[in-house]
Coordinates of C-alpha atoms and ligand atoms in Angstrom, one line a residue:
M27 CA 0.0 0.0 0.0
G28 CA 3.0 2.4 -0.5
E29 CA 4.5 4.9 1.8
G30 CA 1.3 6.4 2.9
V31 CA 0.4 10.0 3.6
S32 CA 1.4 12.1 6.6
I33 CA -1.7 12.9 8.5
A34 CA -2.5 14.9 11.7
V35 CA -5.7 14.2 13.3
V36 CA -6.8 16.9 15.8
G37 CA -9.1 15.6 18.7
S38 CA -9.0 12.0 20.0
G39 CA -12.7 11.6 20.8
Y40 CA -14.7 8.9 19.1
V41 CA -14.3 10.2 15.5
G42 CA -10.7 11.4 15.9
L43 CA -9.2 8.3 17.6
V44 CA -11.1 5.9 15.3
A45 CA -10.0 7.8 12.3
A46 CA -6.5 7.9 13.5
A47 CA -6.3 4.2 14.2
C48 CA -7.9 3.3 10.9
F49 CA -5.7 5.7 8.8
A50 CA -2.6 3.9 10.3
E51 CA -4.4 0.5 9.5
I52 CA -4.7 1.4 5.9
G53 CA -1.0 2.4 5.7
H54 CA -0.7 6.1 6.6
R55 CA 1.6 7.8 9.2
V56 CA -0.6 9.5 11.8
V57 CA -0.1 11.9 14.6
C58 CA -3.1 12.3 16.8
V59 CA -3.2 15.5 18.8
D60 CA -5.3 16.3 21.9
N61 CA -5.0 19.0 24.6
D62 CA -6.0 16.7 27.2
E63 CA -2.7 15.6 28.7
G64 CA -4.1 12.8 30.9
K65 CA -5.7 11.3 27.7
V66 CA -2.6 11.5 25.6
R67 CA -0.5 9.9 28.5
M68 CA -3.1 7.1 28.7
L69 CA -3.1 6.5 24.8
R70 CA 0.8 6.5 24.8
E71 CA 0.8 4.0 27.6
G72 CA -1.5 1.5 25.9
G73 CA -4.8 2.6 27.3
V74 CA -8.0 2.9 25.3
P75 CA -10.4 5.7 26.6
I76 CA -13.6 4.3 24.9
H77 CA -15.2 1.0 24.5
E78 CA -15.0 0.2 20.8
D79 CA -14.7 -3.2 19.0
Y80 CA -11.3 -3.7 17.2
L81 CA -9.9 -0.3 18.5
P82 CA -7.5 -1.8 21.1
E83 CA -6.2 -4.3 18.4
L84 CA -5.6 -1.6 15.9
L85 CA -4.0 0.8 18.4
N86 CA -1.7 -2.1 19.6
R87 CA -0.7 -2.9 16.2
H88 CA 0.2 0.5 15.0
R89 CA 1.2 2.4 18.3
A90 CA 4.7 3.9 18.1
N91 CA 5.0 2.7 14.7
R92 CA 2.3 4.4 12.3
V93 CA 0.3 6.2 15.1
E94 CA 1.6 8.6 17.7
F95 CA -0.1 10.7 20.3
T96 CA 0.9 14.1 21.3
T97 CA -0.4 17.5 22.9
D98 CA 1.8 19.5 20.6
L99 CA -0.5 20.7 17.7
K100 CA 2.2 22.8 16.1
A101 CA 4.7 19.9 15.7
A102 CA 2.0 17.6 14.7
T103 CA 0.6 19.8 11.9
E104 CA 4.0 21.1 10.6
G105 CA 4.9 17.6 9.5
A106 CA 1.4 16.7 8.0
Q107 CA 0.2 16.8 4.4
A108 CA -3.5 16.5 5.5
I109 CA -4.7 17.8 8.8
F110 CA -8.1 16.3 10.0
I111 CA -10.2 18.5 12.5
A112 CA -12.1 16.1 14.7
V113 CA -12.8 18.3 17.7
G114 CA -16.2 18.5 19.4
T115 CA -19.1 20.7 18.1
P116 CA -21.3 20.6 21.2
Q117 CA -24.8 22.0 21.3
S118 CA -25.0 25.6 22.3
E119 CA -27.9 27.2 24.3
T120 CA -29.7 28.2 21.2
G121 CA -29.4 24.6 19.6
S122 CA -26.8 25.6 17.1
A123 CA -23.4 23.9 17.0
D124 CA -20.8 25.7 19.2
M125 CA -17.9 26.2 16.8
S126 CA -15.5 27.6 19.3
Y127 CA -13.2 24.5 19.4
V128 CA -12.9 24.3 15.6
D129 CA -12.3 28.1 15.5
A130 CA -9.5 27.8 18.0
V131 CA -7.9 24.8 16.2
A132 CA -8.0 26.5 12.9
S133 CA -6.2 29.7 14.3
E134 CA -3.5 27.4 15.7
I135 CA -3.1 25.4 12.5
A136 CA -2.7 28.8 10.7
R137 CA 0.5 29.3 12.8
S138 CA 2.2 26.2 11.6
I139 CA 1.7 26.2 8.0
G140 CA 4.9 26.4 6.1
D141 CA 4.1 24.3 2.9
Y142 CA 0.9 23.2 1.2
K143 CA -1.6 21.3 3.4
V144 CA -5.2 20.2 3.2
I145 CA -7.2 21.0 6.2
V146 CA -10.1 18.5 6.4
E147 CA -13.2 18.9 8.5
K148 CA -14.4 15.6 10.0
S149 CA -16.4 16.8 12.9
T150 CA -20.2 17.2 12.2
V151 CA -20.6 21.0 11.3
P152 CA -23.1 23.3 9.9
V153 CA -22.9 24.3 6.2
Y154 CA -20.5 27.3 5.7
T155 CA -17.9 26.0 8.3
N156 CA -15.5 25.3 5.5
E157 CA -15.7 28.8 4.4
W158 CA -15.2 30.1 8.1
I159 CA -12.0 27.9 8.5
R160 CA -10.7 29.4 5.2
K161 CA -11.4 32.9 6.6
V162 CA -9.6 32.1 9.8
L163 CA -6.5 31.0 7.9
E164 CA -6.5 34.0 5.7
R165 CA -6.9 36.4 8.4
N166 CA -3.9 34.7 10.3
G167 CA -1.9 35.6 7.1
V168 CA -1.6 32.1 5.5
P169 CA -1.2 32.6 1.7
Q170 CA -4.0 31.2 -0.4
D171 CA -1.8 28.7 -2.2
L172 CA -0.5 27.0 0.8
F173 CA -3.7 25.4 1.7
D174 CA -7.2 24.0 0.8
V175 CA -10.1 23.4 3.1
A176 CA -12.1 20.1 2.5
S177 CA -14.9 18.3 4.0
N178 CA -14.8 14.5 4.7
P179 CA -17.8 13.7 7.0
E180 CA -17.7 10.6 9.1
F181 CA -20.8 8.2 9.4
L182 CA -19.5 5.8 12.0
R183 CA -21.7 4.5 14.8
E184 CA -20.4 4.1 18.3
G185 CA -19.7 0.5 19.2
T186 CA -19.1 -0.5 15.5
A187 CA -17.0 2.5 14.6
V188 CA -13.9 0.7 13.3
V189 CA -16.0 -1.7 11.0
D190 CA -18.1 1.4 9.9
F191 CA -15.0 3.3 8.9
L192 CA -13.2 0.5 7.1
H193 CA -16.3 -0.9 5.5
A194 CA -18.1 2.4 4.8
D195 CA -21.4 2.5 2.8
R196 CA -19.7 5.6 1.2
I197 CA -16.9 7.9 1.4
V198 CA -18.0 11.5 0.9
L199 CA -15.2 14.0 -0.2
G200 CA -16.0 17.6 -0.4
A201 CA -13.2 19.5 -2.1
E202 CA -13.0 22.8 -4.2
T203 CA -9.7 22.1 -6.0
E204 CA -8.2 19.1 -7.8
R205 CA -5.2 19.1 -5.6
A206 CA -7.2 18.7 -2.4
A207 CA -9.3 16.0 -4.1
A208 CA -6.3 14.2 -5.2
L209 CA -4.9 14.0 -1.6
L210 CA -8.2 12.9 -0.1
R211 CA -8.5 10.2 -2.8
A212 CA -4.9 8.9 -2.1
I213 CA -5.8 8.7 1.7
Y214 CA -8.8 6.5 1.0
E215 CA -7.3 4.6 -2.0
P216 CA -6.4 1.6 -0.1
L217 CA -10.2 1.2 0.8
T218 CA -11.5 2.3 -2.6
S219 CA -9.1 0.2 -4.6
G220 CA -10.0 -2.9 -2.5
A221 CA -6.4 -3.3 -1.7
Y222 CA -7.0 -3.2 2.1
Y223 CA -9.4 -6.0 2.1
R224 CA -6.8 -8.3 0.4
T225 CA -4.3 -7.9 3.4
A226 CA -4.0 -10.8 5.8
H227 CA -4.9 -8.8 9.0
A228 CA -8.0 -6.9 7.5
V229 CA -10.7 -6.3 9.9
P230 CA -13.6 -8.3 8.6
G231 CA -16.9 -6.6 7.4
A232 CA -19.4 -6.1 4.6
R233 CA -16.8 -4.7 2.1
S234 CA -14.4 -6.8 0.0
A235 CA -11.9 -6.3 -2.8
D236 CA -14.6 -7.1 -5.2
D237 CA -17.0 -4.5 -3.6
P238 CA -15.0 -1.7 -2.1
P239 CA -16.8 1.5 -0.9
P240 CA -17.8 4.0 -3.5
V241 CA -16.5 7.7 -3.3
L242 CA -18.8 10.6 -3.8
L243 CA -16.8 13.7 -4.7
T244 CA -18.8 16.8 -4.2
T245 CA -18.5 20.5 -3.0
T246 CA -17.5 21.3 0.6
K247 CA -21.0 22.7 1.3
A248 CA -22.8 19.6 -0.2
A249 CA -20.6 17.3 2.0
E250 CA -21.4 19.4 5.1
I251 CA -25.1 19.2 4.4
I252 CA -24.9 15.4 3.5
K253 CA -23.9 14.7 7.2
H254 CA -26.5 16.8 8.9
A255 CA -29.2 15.6 6.7
S256 CA -28.4 11.9 7.0
N257 CA -28.4 12.1 10.7
A258 CA -31.7 14.2 10.8
F259 CA -33.3 11.8 8.2
L260 CA -32.3 8.8 10.4
A261 CA -33.6 10.4 13.5
A262 CA -36.9 11.2 11.7
K263 CA -37.2 7.4 10.6
I264 CA -36.9 6.4 14.3
S265 CA -39.6 9.0 15.3
F266 CA -41.7 7.8 12.6
I267 CA -41.7 4.2 13.6
N268 CA -42.2 5.1 17.2
V269 CA -45.5 6.9 16.5
V270 CA -46.4 3.8 14.2
A271 CA -45.7 1.6 17.2
N272 CA -48.0 3.7 19.5
I273 CA -50.7 3.3 16.8
C274 CA -50.1 -0.5 16.7
E275 CA -50.4 -0.6 20.5
A276 CA -53.8 1.2 20.4
A277 CA -54.9 -1.0 17.6
G278 CA -53.7 -4.4 18.9
A279 CA -51.1 -4.9 16.0
D280 CA -47.5 -5.8 16.2
V281 CA -45.1 -3.0 15.1
E282 CA -42.4 -5.5 14.3
D283 CA -44.6 -7.0 11.5
V284 CA -45.4 -3.5 10.3
A285 CA -41.7 -2.4 10.2
R286 CA -40.8 -5.7 8.5
G287 CA -43.6 -5.0 5.8
M288 CA -42.6 -1.4 5.4
G289 CA -38.9 -2.3 5.2
M290 CA -39.4 -4.8 2.3
D291 CA -40.0 -1.8 0.2
T292 CA -36.5 -1.0 -1.2
R293 CA -37.4 2.6 -1.3
I294 CA -37.8 2.5 2.5
G295 CA -35.4 -0.1 3.6
P296 CA -35.5 -2.1 6.8
K297 CA -32.8 -0.3 8.9
F298 CA -33.5 2.3 11.6
L299 CA -37.1 1.1 11.7
R300 CA -36.7 -0.4 15.3
A301 CA -39.4 1.1 17.7
G302 CA -38.2 1.8 21.1
I303 CA -37.7 4.4 23.8
G304 CA -36.5 7.0 21.4
Y305 CA -33.0 7.9 20.1
G306 CA -30.1 9.3 22.2
G307 CA -26.5 9.7 22.2
S308 CA -24.1 12.4 21.3
C309 CA -25.2 12.8 17.6
F310 CA -28.9 12.5 16.7
P311 CA -30.2 14.9 19.5
K312 CA -27.5 17.5 18.8
D313 CA -27.4 17.2 15.1
V314 CA -31.3 17.4 14.7
A315 CA -31.2 20.6 16.8
A316 CA -28.2 22.0 14.8
F317 CA -29.8 21.2 11.5
R318 CA -33.0 22.9 12.5
H319 CA -31.0 25.9 13.5
V320 CA -29.2 25.9 10.2
A321 CA -32.6 26.0 8.5
E322 CA -33.9 28.7 10.9
Q323 CA -30.8 31.0 10.1
M324 CA -31.9 30.7 6.4
N325 CA -35.5 31.6 7.0
I326 CA -36.5 28.1 6.0
E327 CA -39.4 26.4 7.7
F328 CA -38.4 22.9 8.8
G329 CA -41.0 22.1 11.3
L330 CA -40.7 18.5 10.6
L331 CA -37.6 18.4 12.7
E332 CA -39.3 19.9 15.7
E333 CA -41.9 17.2 15.5
V334 CA -39.1 14.6 15.3
E335 CA -37.7 16.0 18.6
K336 CA -41.1 16.3 20.2
I337 CA -42.0 12.7 19.4
N338 CA -38.7 11.6 20.8
A339 CA -39.1 13.3 24.0
E340 CA -42.6 12.0 24.4
Q341 CA -41.6 8.4 23.6
K342 CA -39.4 8.3 26.7
R343 CA -42.2 9.7 29.0
R344 CA -44.7 7.3 27.4
F345 CA -42.5 4.3 28.3
F346 CA -42.1 5.5 31.8
R347 CA -45.8 5.8 32.2
K348 CA -46.1 2.2 30.8
V349 CA -43.8 0.9 33.5
R350 CA -45.7 2.9 36.1
A351 CA -49.0 1.5 34.9
A352 CA -47.6 -2.0 35.2
L353 CA -46.6 -1.6 38.9
W354 CA -49.4 0.8 40.0
T355 CA -47.0 3.0 41.9
F356 CA -43.3 3.3 42.1
R357 CA -42.9 4.2 45.8
G358 CA -41.1 1.4 47.6
K359 CA -40.8 -0.8 44.5
K360 CA -37.7 -2.4 43.5
I361 CA -36.8 -2.1 39.7
A362 CA -34.1 -4.0 37.9
A363 CA -33.0 -1.6 35.2
L364 CA -31.1 -3.5 32.4
G365 CA -29.1 -0.9 30.3
L366 CA -27.7 2.5 31.0
A367 CA -25.8 3.5 27.8
F368 CA -27.8 5.2 25.1
K369 CA -27.7 2.0 23.2
G370 CA -26.0 -1.5 23.5
G371 CA -22.4 -2.1 22.6
T372 CA -21.1 1.1 24.0
D373 CA -20.2 2.7 27.5
D374 CA -21.6 6.1 26.4
V375 CA -24.4 7.6 28.4
R376 CA -24.6 10.9 26.7
E377 CA -28.3 11.9 26.1
S378 CA -29.2 8.3 27.2
P379 CA -32.9 7.6 27.1
A380 CA -32.1 4.9 29.6
L381 CA -30.6 7.3 32.3
E382 CA -33.5 9.7 31.8
I383 CA -36.1 6.8 32.6
V384 CA -34.0 5.7 35.5
E385 CA -34.1 9.3 36.8
L386 CA -37.8 9.5 36.4
M387 CA -38.3 6.3 38.4
L388 CA -36.0 7.4 41.2
R389 CA -37.9 10.7 41.4
E390 CA -41.1 8.7 42.0
G391 CA -39.6 6.7 44.8
A392 CA -38.5 3.6 43.2
M393 CA -35.4 1.6 44.3
V394 CA -33.3 1.0 41.2
R395 CA -31.0 -1.9 40.7
A396 CA -29.1 -1.3 37.6
Y397 CA -26.8 -3.3 35.3
D398 CA -25.1 -2.5 32.1
P399 CA -22.3 -4.6 30.6
A400 CA -20.0 -1.4 30.1
A401 CA -21.8 1.9 31.1
A402 CA -22.0 1.6 34.9
A403 CA -19.0 3.8 35.8
R404 CA -20.0 6.4 33.4
A405 CA -23.7 6.4 34.5
S406 CA -22.6 6.7 38.2
E407 CA -21.0 10.0 37.4
T408 CA -24.5 11.4 36.6
I409 CA -26.5 9.3 39.0
P410 CA -24.3 8.4 42.0
A411 CA -24.8 5.1 43.7
G412 CA -26.8 5.5 47.0
E413 CA -29.6 4.0 49.0
Q414 CA -32.0 4.4 46.1
M415 CA -29.7 3.6 43.3
Q416 CA -27.4 0.5 43.1
Y417 CA -25.1 -0.7 40.4
L418 CA -24.9 -4.5 40.1
D419 CA -22.4 -6.7 38.3
D420 CA -24.8 -8.9 36.5
A421 CA -28.4 -9.0 35.2
Y422 CA -29.5 -11.8 37.7
E423 CA -28.1 -9.9 40.7
A424 CA -30.0 -6.8 39.6
A425 CA -33.2 -8.8 39.3
R426 CA -32.9 -10.4 42.7
D427 CA -36.2 -9.7 44.5
A428 CA -37.2 -7.0 42.1
D429 CA -40.7 -6.1 41.4
A430 CA -40.1 -5.9 37.6
V431 CA -37.3 -5.9 35.2
V432 CA -37.1 -2.9 32.8
I433 CA -35.0 -3.2 29.7
L434 CA -33.6 0.1 28.5
N435 CA -31.1 -0.7 25.8
D436 CA -30.3 -3.5 23.2
W437 CA -27.1 -5.3 24.5
Q438 CA -27.0 -8.8 22.8
E439 CA -26.3 -10.1 26.3
F440 CA -29.8 -9.1 27.4
A441 CA -31.5 -10.9 24.5
E442 CA -29.6 -14.0 25.6
L443 CA -30.6 -14.0 29.2
D444 CA -31.5 -17.4 30.8
L445 CA -35.3 -16.7 31.3
K446 CA -35.8 -19.3 33.9
R447 CA -33.0 -18.0 36.0
L448 CA -34.3 -14.5 35.4
R449 CA -37.7 -15.4 36.5
A450 CA -36.4 -17.5 39.6
A451 CA -34.6 -14.2 40.7
L452 CA -37.6 -11.9 40.5
R453 CA -40.2 -11.2 43.1
Y454 CA -42.8 -10.7 40.4
P455 CA -42.4 -11.9 36.9
I456 CA -42.9 -8.6 35.2
V457 CA -40.6 -7.5 32.3
V458 CA -41.2 -4.1 30.6
D459 CA -38.9 -4.1 27.4
G460 CA -38.1 -0.8 25.8
R461 CA -36.2 -2.4 23.0
N462 CA -38.4 -5.4 22.0
L463 CA -35.8 -8.0 22.6
F464 CA -38.1 -10.9 23.2
D465 CA -40.8 -12.7 21.6
P466 CA -44.1 -12.0 23.5
E467 CA -45.3 -15.6 23.2
A468 CA -42.1 -17.2 24.3
M469 CA -42.2 -14.7 27.3
A470 CA -45.7 -15.6 28.2
A471 CA -44.9 -19.3 27.9
Q472 CA -42.1 -18.7 30.4
G473 CA -44.6 -17.3 32.9
F474 CA -43.8 -13.6 32.4
T475 CA -46.1 -10.6 32.1
Y476 CA -44.4 -9.0 29.2
L477 CA -45.0 -5.4 28.0
S478 CA -42.9 -4.1 25.0
V479 CA -43.1 -1.3 22.6
G480 CA -46.0 -1.4 19.8
R481 CA -47.0 -4.9 20.5
P482 CA -49.8 -6.4 22.5
V483 CA -49.2 -7.1 26.2
A484 CA -48.3 -10.8 26.8
H485 CA -49.7 -12.6 29.9
P486 CA -48.3 -15.7 31.6
V487 CA -49.8 -18.8 30.2
R488 CA -51.6 -20.6 32.9
E489 CA -53.4 -23.9 33.0
A490 CA -57.0 -23.1 32.9
I491 CA -58.5 -23.8 36.3
H492 CA -61.7 -25.2 35.0
S493 CA -60.6 -27.1 32.0
R494 CA -61.0 -30.9 32.1
Ligands
UGA519 C1 -25.2 7.9 14.6 C2 -25.3 7.5 13.1 O1 -26.0 6.2 13.0 C3 -24.0 7.4 12.4 O2 -24.2 7.2 11.1 C4 -23.3 8.8 12.7 O3 -22.1 8.7 12.1 C5 -23.2 9.0 14.1 O4 -24.5 9.0 14.7 C6 -22.6 10.5 14.3 O5 -23.0 11.4 13.9 O6 -21.4 10.5 14.9 P1 -24.6 6.7 16.9 O7 -25.0 8.0 17.6 O8 -23.4 6.1 17.3 O9 -24.6 7.0 15.4 O10 -25.9 5.7 17.1 P2 -26.9 4.8 16.4 O11 -26.6 3.4 16.3 O12 -27.3 5.5 15.1 O13 -28.2 5.1 17.4 C7 -28.7 6.3 17.7 C8 -29.9 6.1 18.7 O14 -31.0 5.7 17.9 C9 -29.6 5.1 19.8 O15 -30.2 5.5 21.0 C10 -30.4 3.9 19.2 O16 -31.0 3.1 20.3 C11 -31.6 4.6 18.5 N1 -32.2 3.7 17.4 C12 -31.4 3.3 16.5 C13 -33.5 3.3 17.6 O17 -34.3 3.7 18.5 N2 -34.1 2.6 16.5 C14 -33.4 2.2 15.4 O18 -33.9 1.6 14.6 C15 -32.1 2.6 15.4

């Protein structure tokens, strides 16, 4: 795969760290910069700050060889041909994306440009960010022929980030000059040519040498909008199916069948049609708000996004009311809460619907016994352990003597629970499932009262008293 490109990645959050590890994996020389000294030390010493499949393996494979970590932005960017900005763009009070980190990094990069570089925006940003970065560089006296600004949005999901990166559905490159486009193409060439998938150690996934990811080369503005519009659209798909689920509940139909039937239409597709307790995480809530703000700034009516947010907020409350209705009242009740992260497969609890629901239950006097395979430490920073809130080491422990089990995210481990053991641990065999992990009939056959989302309630199958 040749000599590779010299790359600096600024920011070692989910996007930055995964991009750095994957760029090294496909043959480039990468310096990953962060101003958090503790994090950089940890990464240098072999630690991995996030729970992500394949990331520890890739970092071990390339650390001190093709990927380095530093706090020195100037040194890292001076030696780089491409500088990827992957710092946070948190939500500001107005809902817009707070661009102050990107602004600060752009000004600092400006001070270290001595030869031609492509500055690539990888964080999720509002349209026009590329123009702003260009202005910041020009204001700091960088000659126009020494840099280009490009956009290369990232579509990775937490938990499967490495596979999403290396086996992308598409690679979107927004560039305004042939020179910048050529460098970006060279960076992704090991993936787009299929060469990476032929290497012995390649991370397995959907792509192969015969079916490599396609590239969409477009303008920087279109690339920026593609990212916001994709996340907003996926969030809308989830809110849509959640309302359909509520209709199914009222009508006595099964939303899983409805979603299957809708998804078989190739124009709709089966993905992101899983009804539940609403979306969370560090992306969808923030990006829907930011995209709505972008539209507002342009005097464009996008009320659809407001509705998406409203439905999402209501879906969490609705589920909470469902749990309450199953128990009559929360005061004095012991609830086993399975799942704390915003979804299974991650330890991230940012904007987690699970935590929100746990908080509502605590507020109404429940005792919560919580278990999550990875997120307990992070969750306890938001909801400290105490008399009312306990963190347990496994699902059966959490369920011991509980009045009900409440399932709040979709770890595979939960779907594989030994139902007999679970039932034996509980005081009352009630399961309220916010992620539809089980088959209602199977739960009823195991003696559970089982409530889920968008499906009829299943009651325990009992021998009929008067049957002969
Ligand atoms: C999301 C996007 O899926 C990625 O493409 C994008 O790159 C990323 O945001 C980002 O902008 O960085 P992520 O937040 O990791 O990725 O998580 P998802 O797997 O998309 O799930 C988001 C939320 O929607 C979770 O709370 C999940 O439980 C929920 N969800 C997802 C549903 O309720 N139903 C579904 O059918 C799918």
